[in-house]
CSV table of C-alpha atoms in Angstrom, one decimal:
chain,number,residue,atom,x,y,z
A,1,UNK,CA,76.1,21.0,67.7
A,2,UNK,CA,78.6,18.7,69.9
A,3,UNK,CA,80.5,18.4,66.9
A,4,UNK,CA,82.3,21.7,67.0
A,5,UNK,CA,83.0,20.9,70.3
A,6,UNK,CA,86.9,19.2,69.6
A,7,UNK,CA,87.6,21.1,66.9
A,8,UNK,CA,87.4,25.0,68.2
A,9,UNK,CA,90.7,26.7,67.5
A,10,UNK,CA,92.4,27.8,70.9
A,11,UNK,CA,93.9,31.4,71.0
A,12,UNK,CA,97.6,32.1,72.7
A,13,UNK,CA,95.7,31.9,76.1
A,14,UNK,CA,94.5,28.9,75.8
A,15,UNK,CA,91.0,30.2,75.8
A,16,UNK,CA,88.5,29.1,72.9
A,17,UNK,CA,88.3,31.8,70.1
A,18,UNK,CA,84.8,33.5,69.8
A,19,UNK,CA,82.0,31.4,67.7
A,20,UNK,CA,84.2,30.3,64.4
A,21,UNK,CA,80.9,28.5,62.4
A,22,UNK,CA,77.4,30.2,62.9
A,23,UNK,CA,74.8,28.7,64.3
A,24,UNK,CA,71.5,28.8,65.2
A,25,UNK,CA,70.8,28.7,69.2
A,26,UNK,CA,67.9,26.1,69.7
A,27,UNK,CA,66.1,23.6,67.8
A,28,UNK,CA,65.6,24.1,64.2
A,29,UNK,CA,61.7,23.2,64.7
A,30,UNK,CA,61.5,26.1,67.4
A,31,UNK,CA,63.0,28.6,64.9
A,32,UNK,CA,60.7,27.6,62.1
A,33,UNK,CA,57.7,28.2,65.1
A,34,UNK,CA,59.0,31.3,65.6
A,35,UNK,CA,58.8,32.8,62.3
A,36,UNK,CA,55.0,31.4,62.3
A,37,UNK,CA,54.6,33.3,65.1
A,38,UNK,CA,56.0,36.4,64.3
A,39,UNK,CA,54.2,36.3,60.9
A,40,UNK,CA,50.6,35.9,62.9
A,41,UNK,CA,51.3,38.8,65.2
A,42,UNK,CA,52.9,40.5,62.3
A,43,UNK,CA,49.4,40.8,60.3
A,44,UNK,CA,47.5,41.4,63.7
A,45,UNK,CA,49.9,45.0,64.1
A,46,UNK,CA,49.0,45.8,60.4
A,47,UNK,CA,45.7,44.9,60.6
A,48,UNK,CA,45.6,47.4,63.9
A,49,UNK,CA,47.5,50.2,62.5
A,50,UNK,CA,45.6,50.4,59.3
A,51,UNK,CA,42.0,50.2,61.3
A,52,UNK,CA,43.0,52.8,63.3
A,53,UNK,CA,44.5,54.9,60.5
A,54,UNK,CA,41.2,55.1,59.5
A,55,UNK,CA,38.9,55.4,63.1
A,56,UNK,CA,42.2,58.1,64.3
A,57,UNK,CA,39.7,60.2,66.9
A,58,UNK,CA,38.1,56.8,68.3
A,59,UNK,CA,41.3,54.9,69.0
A,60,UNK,CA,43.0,58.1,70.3
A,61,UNK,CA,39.9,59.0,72.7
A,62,UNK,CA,39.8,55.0,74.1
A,63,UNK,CA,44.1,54.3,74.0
A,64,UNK,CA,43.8,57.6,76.9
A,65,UNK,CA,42.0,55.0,78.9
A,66,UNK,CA,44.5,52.8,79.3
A,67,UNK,CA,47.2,52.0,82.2
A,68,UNK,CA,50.4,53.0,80.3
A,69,UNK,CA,52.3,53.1,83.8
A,70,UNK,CA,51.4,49.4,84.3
A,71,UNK,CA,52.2,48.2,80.3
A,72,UNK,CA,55.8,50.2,81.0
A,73,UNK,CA,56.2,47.9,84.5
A,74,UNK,CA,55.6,45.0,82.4
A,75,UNK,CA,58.1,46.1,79.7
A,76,UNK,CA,60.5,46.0,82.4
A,77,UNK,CA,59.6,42.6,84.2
A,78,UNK,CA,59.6,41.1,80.8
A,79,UNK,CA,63.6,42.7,79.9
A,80,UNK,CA,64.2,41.6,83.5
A,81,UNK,CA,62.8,37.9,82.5
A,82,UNK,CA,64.8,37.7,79.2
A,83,UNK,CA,68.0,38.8,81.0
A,84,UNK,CA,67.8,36.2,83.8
A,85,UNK,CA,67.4,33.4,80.9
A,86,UNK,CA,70.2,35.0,79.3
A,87,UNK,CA,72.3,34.6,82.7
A,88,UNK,CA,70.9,31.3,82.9
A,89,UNK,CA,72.2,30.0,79.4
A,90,UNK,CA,75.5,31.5,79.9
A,91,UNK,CA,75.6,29.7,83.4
A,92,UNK,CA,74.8,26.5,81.7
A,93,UNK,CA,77.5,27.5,79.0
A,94,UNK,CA,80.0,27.3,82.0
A,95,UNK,CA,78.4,24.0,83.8
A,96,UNK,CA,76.9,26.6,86.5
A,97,UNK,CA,74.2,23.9,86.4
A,98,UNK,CA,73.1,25.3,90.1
A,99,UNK,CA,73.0,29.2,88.7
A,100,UNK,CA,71.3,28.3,85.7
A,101,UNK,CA,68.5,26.7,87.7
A,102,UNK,CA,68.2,30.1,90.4
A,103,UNK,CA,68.8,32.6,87.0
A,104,UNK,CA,65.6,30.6,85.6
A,105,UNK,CA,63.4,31.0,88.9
A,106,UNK,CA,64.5,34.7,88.7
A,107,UNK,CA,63.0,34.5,84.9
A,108,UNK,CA,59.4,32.7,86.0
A,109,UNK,CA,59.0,35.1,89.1
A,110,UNK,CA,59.3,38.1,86.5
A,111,UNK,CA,57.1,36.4,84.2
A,112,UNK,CA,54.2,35.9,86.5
A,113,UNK,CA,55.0,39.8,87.9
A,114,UNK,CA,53.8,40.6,84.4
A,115,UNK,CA,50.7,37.9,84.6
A,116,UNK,CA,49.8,39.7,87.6
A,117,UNK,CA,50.0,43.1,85.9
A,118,UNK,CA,48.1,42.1,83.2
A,119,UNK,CA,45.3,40.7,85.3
A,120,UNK,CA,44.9,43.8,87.2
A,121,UNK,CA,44.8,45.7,83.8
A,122,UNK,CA,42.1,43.4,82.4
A,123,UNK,CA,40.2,43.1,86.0
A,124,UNK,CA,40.0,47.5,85.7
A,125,UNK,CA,39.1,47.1,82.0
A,126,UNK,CA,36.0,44.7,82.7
A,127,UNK,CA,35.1,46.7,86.0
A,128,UNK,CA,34.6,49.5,83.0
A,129,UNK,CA,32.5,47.2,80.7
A,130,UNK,CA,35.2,47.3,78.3
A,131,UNK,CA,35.0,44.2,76.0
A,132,UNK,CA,35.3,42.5,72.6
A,133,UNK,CA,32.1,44.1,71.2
A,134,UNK,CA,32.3,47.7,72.9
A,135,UNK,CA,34.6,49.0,70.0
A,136,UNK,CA,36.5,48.5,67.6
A,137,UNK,CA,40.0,49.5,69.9
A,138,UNK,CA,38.9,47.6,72.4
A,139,UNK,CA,38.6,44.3,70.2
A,140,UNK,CA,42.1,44.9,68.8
A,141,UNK,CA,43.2,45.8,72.8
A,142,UNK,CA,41.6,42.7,74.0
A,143,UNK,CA,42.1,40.1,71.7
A,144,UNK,CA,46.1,41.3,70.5
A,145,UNK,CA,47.1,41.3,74.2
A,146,UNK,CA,45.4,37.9,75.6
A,147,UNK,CA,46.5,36.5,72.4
A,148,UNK,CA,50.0,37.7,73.4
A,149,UNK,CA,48.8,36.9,77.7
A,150,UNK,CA,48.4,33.3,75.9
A,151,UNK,CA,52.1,33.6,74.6
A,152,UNK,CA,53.3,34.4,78.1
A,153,UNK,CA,51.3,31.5,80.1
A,154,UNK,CA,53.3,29.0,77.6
A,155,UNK,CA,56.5,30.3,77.8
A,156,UNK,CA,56.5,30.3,81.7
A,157,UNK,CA,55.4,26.5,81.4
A,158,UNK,CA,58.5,25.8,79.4
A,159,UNK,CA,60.8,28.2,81.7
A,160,UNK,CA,59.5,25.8,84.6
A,161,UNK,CA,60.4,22.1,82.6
A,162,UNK,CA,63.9,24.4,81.6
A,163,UNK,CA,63.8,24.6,85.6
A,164,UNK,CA,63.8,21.8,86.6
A,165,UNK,CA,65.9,20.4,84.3
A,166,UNK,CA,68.6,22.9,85.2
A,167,UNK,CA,68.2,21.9,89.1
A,168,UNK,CA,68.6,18.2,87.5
A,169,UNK,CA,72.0,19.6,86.0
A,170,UNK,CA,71.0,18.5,82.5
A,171,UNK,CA,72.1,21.8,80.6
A,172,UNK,CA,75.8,21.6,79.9
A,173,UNK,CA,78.2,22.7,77.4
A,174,UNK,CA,78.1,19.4,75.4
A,175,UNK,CA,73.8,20.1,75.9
A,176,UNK,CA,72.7,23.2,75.2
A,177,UNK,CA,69.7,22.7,72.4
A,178,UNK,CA,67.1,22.2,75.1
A,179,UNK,CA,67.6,25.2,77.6
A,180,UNK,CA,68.9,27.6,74.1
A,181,UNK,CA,65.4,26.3,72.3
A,182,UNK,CA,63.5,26.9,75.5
A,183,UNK,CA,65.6,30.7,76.0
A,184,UNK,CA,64.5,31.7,72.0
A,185,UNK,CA,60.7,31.3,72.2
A,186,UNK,CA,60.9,33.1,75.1
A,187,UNK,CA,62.6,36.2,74.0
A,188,UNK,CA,60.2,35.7,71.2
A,189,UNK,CA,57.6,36.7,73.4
A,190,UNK,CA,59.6,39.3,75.0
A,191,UNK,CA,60.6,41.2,71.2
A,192,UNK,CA,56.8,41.0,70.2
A,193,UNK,CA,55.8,43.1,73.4
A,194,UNK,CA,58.0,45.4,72.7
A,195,UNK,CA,56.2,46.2,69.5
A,196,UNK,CA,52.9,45.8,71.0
A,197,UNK,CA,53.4,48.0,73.9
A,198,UNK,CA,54.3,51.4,72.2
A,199,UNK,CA,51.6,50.4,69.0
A,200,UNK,CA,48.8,49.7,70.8
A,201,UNK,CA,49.0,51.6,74.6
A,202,UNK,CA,51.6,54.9,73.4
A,203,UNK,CA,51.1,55.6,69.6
A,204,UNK,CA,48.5,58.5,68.9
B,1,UNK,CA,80.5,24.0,71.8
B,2,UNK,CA,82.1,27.6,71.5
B,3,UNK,CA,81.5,29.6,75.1
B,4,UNK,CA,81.2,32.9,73.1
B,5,UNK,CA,78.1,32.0,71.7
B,6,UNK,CA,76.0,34.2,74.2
B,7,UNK,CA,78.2,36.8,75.1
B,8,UNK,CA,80.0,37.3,78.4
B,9,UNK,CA,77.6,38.2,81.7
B,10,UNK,CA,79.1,41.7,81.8
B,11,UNK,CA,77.5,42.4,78.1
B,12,UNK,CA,74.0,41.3,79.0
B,13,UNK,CA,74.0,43.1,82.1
B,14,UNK,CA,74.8,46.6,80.4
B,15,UNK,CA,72.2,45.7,77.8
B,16,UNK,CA,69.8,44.9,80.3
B,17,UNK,CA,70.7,48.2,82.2
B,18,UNK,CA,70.5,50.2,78.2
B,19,UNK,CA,67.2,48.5,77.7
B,20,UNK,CA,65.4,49.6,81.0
B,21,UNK,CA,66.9,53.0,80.7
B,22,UNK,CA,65.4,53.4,77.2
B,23,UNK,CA,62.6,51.9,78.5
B,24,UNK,CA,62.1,54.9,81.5
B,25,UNK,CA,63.6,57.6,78.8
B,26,UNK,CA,60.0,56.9,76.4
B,27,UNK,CA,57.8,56.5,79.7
B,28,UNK,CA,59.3,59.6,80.9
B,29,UNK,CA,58.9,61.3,77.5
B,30,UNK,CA,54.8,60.1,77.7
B,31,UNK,CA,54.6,61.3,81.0
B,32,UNK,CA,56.0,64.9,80.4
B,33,UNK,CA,53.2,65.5,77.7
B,34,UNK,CA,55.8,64.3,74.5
B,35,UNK,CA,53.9,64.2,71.6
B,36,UNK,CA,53.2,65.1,67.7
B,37,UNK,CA,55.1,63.3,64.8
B,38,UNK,CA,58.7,63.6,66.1
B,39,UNK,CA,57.9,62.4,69.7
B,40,UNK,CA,56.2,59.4,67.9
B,41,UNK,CA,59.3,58.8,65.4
B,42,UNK,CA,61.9,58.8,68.8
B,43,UNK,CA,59.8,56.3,70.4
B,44,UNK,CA,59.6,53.9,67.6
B,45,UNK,CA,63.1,54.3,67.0
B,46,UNK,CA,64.1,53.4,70.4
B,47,UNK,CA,61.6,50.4,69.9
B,48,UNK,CA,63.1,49.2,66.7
B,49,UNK,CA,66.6,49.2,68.9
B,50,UNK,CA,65.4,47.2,72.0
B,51,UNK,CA,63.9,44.7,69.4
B,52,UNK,CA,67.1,44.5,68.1
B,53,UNK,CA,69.1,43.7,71.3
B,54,UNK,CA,66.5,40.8,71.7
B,55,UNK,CA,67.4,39.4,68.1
B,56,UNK,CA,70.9,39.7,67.8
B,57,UNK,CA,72.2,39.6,71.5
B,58,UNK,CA,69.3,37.6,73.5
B,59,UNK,CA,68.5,35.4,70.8
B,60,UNK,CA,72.1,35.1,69.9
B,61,UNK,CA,70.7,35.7,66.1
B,62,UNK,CA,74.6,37.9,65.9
B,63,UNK,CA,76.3,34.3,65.7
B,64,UNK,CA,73.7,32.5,63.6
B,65,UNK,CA,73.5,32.0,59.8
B,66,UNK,CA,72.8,35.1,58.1
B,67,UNK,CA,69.6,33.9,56.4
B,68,UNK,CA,68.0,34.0,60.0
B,69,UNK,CA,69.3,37.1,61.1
B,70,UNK,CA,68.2,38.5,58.0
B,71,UNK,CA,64.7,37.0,58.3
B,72,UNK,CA,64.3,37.8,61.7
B,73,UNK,CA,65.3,41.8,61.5
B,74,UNK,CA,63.6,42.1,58.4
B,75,UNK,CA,60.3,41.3,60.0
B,76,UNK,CA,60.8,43.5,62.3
B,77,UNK,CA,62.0,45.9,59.7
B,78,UNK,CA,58.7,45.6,57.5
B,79,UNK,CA,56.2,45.4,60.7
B,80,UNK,CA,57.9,49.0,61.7
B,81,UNK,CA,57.5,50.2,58.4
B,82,UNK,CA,53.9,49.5,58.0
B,83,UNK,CA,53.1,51.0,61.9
B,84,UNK,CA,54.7,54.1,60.0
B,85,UNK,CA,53.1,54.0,56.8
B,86,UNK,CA,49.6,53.8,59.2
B,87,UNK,CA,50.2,56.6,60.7
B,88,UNK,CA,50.8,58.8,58.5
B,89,UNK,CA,48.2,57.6,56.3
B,90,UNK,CA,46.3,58.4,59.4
B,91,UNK,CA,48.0,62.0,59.7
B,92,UNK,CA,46.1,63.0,56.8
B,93,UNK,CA,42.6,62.1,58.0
């Protein structure tokens, strides 16, 4: 998007004017994987809420079982994570190529605070012989959250090559597609928790 | 490259602060025995609001085509709607 670059208007004080053309922050391609992936978890919530619409007593009795202190932590450590790359883009927006790398650590240290939660939660789940098979809450519970756990391990691999290109001081107003493309899938897998969390651990 | 693209630091931070608060406000409401139809209706409403702080401000979808915004918070608009058309289906079990 370098082309916009020498033709922004300047207001009185000499400061760019806010975003004349819109735009899309990121890669086209990362976009187009987003809305794939917001479609697949998009038919795994329905398929949830209308199996338990009709099972209401079972997925009641079994959602009481689970940790709803720890799914709220990891709400929080993932806001916390999507904030810091938001810090770390605007750094990069300002050449802070030395911020943007330490607001991107920030980002992967809350992101493996929430793989830590979650491997607690599933370590108390198996210690009950909770599984796939045991019901059909549990299968939705298991398989919607490692599907999402999955989501999580791959974005933190991408925060840590956004990382390291930051500490490289590639990111840069004339180069933003990489650490913007990077920033959108993972608030991707930020916004889908926040569905998942109240749906599956809160709403009875 | 226009530097207003995603917002200043100030803006994200008070989001950030909104979205943890909201975040404690519904964990507090579970904790304190909130419940029935109307507890259920301010918690998804609070949801639908986070999610749309991550589209429009964290995803910068505010300052992109409209097609994408549109797309975007219409998913989330339609997923909502068919969590609430669940359960009330399931009301009348």
């Amino acid at each position: 998007m370098e082309t916009t670059s020498t033709s922004l208007p300047h207001g009185a004080a000499g400061h760019p004017t806010p975003a004349a053309e819109p735009r899309l922050a990121g890669d086209l391609a990362i976009w187009v994987f987003i809305m794939a992936e917001l479609l697949a978890f998009g038919a795994f919530f329905a398929a949830y809420a209308f199996t338990r619409a009709n099972n209401i007593e079972l997925f009641n009795a079994e959602q009481a079982g689970l940790d709803r202190t720890a799914g709220a932590i990891n709400t929080i450590l993932l806001l916390t994570s999507s904030y810091f790359v938001v810090r770390a883009v605007q750094a990069a927006e300002l050449r802070a190529a030395r911020a943007a790398a330490n607001w991107l650590l920030a980002a992967i240290v809350t992101g493996l605070g929430f793989i830590v939660v979650k491997l607690g939660e599933y370590a108390a789940a198996f210690a009950h012989d909770i599984s796939l098979s045991s019901s059909p809450f549990h299968m939705f519970y298991l398989s919607l959250t490692f599907f999402h756990f999955m989501h999580v391990i791959l974005g933190l691999v991408i925060l840590v090559a956004m990382w390291n290109n930051a500490r490289q001081g590639r990111y840069g107003p004339g180069n933003m597609n990489g650490i913007e493309t990077g920033a959108a899938y993972w608030h991707m897998v930020d916004l889908v928790w926040l569905i998942l969390f109240p749906l599956v651990y809160v709403i009875h | 490259m226009d530097t207003h693209m995603h917002g200043t630091p100030k803006r994200a931070t008070w989001l950030w602060l909104s979205l943890i608060g909201a975040t404690l406000l519904t964990w507090g409401m579970g904790t304190h025995g909130a419940a029935g139809t109307w507890a259920i209706a301010a918690l998804a409403a609070i949801s639908f609001w986070k999610g749309a702080v991550i589209i429009l401000d964290f995803m910068a979808l505010r300052h992109a085509p409209l097609l994408w915004r549109a797309i975007t918070m219409g998913w989330m608009i339609l997923v909502w709607a068919v969590i609430a058309i669940a359960y009330l289906k399931g009301l009348g079990q």
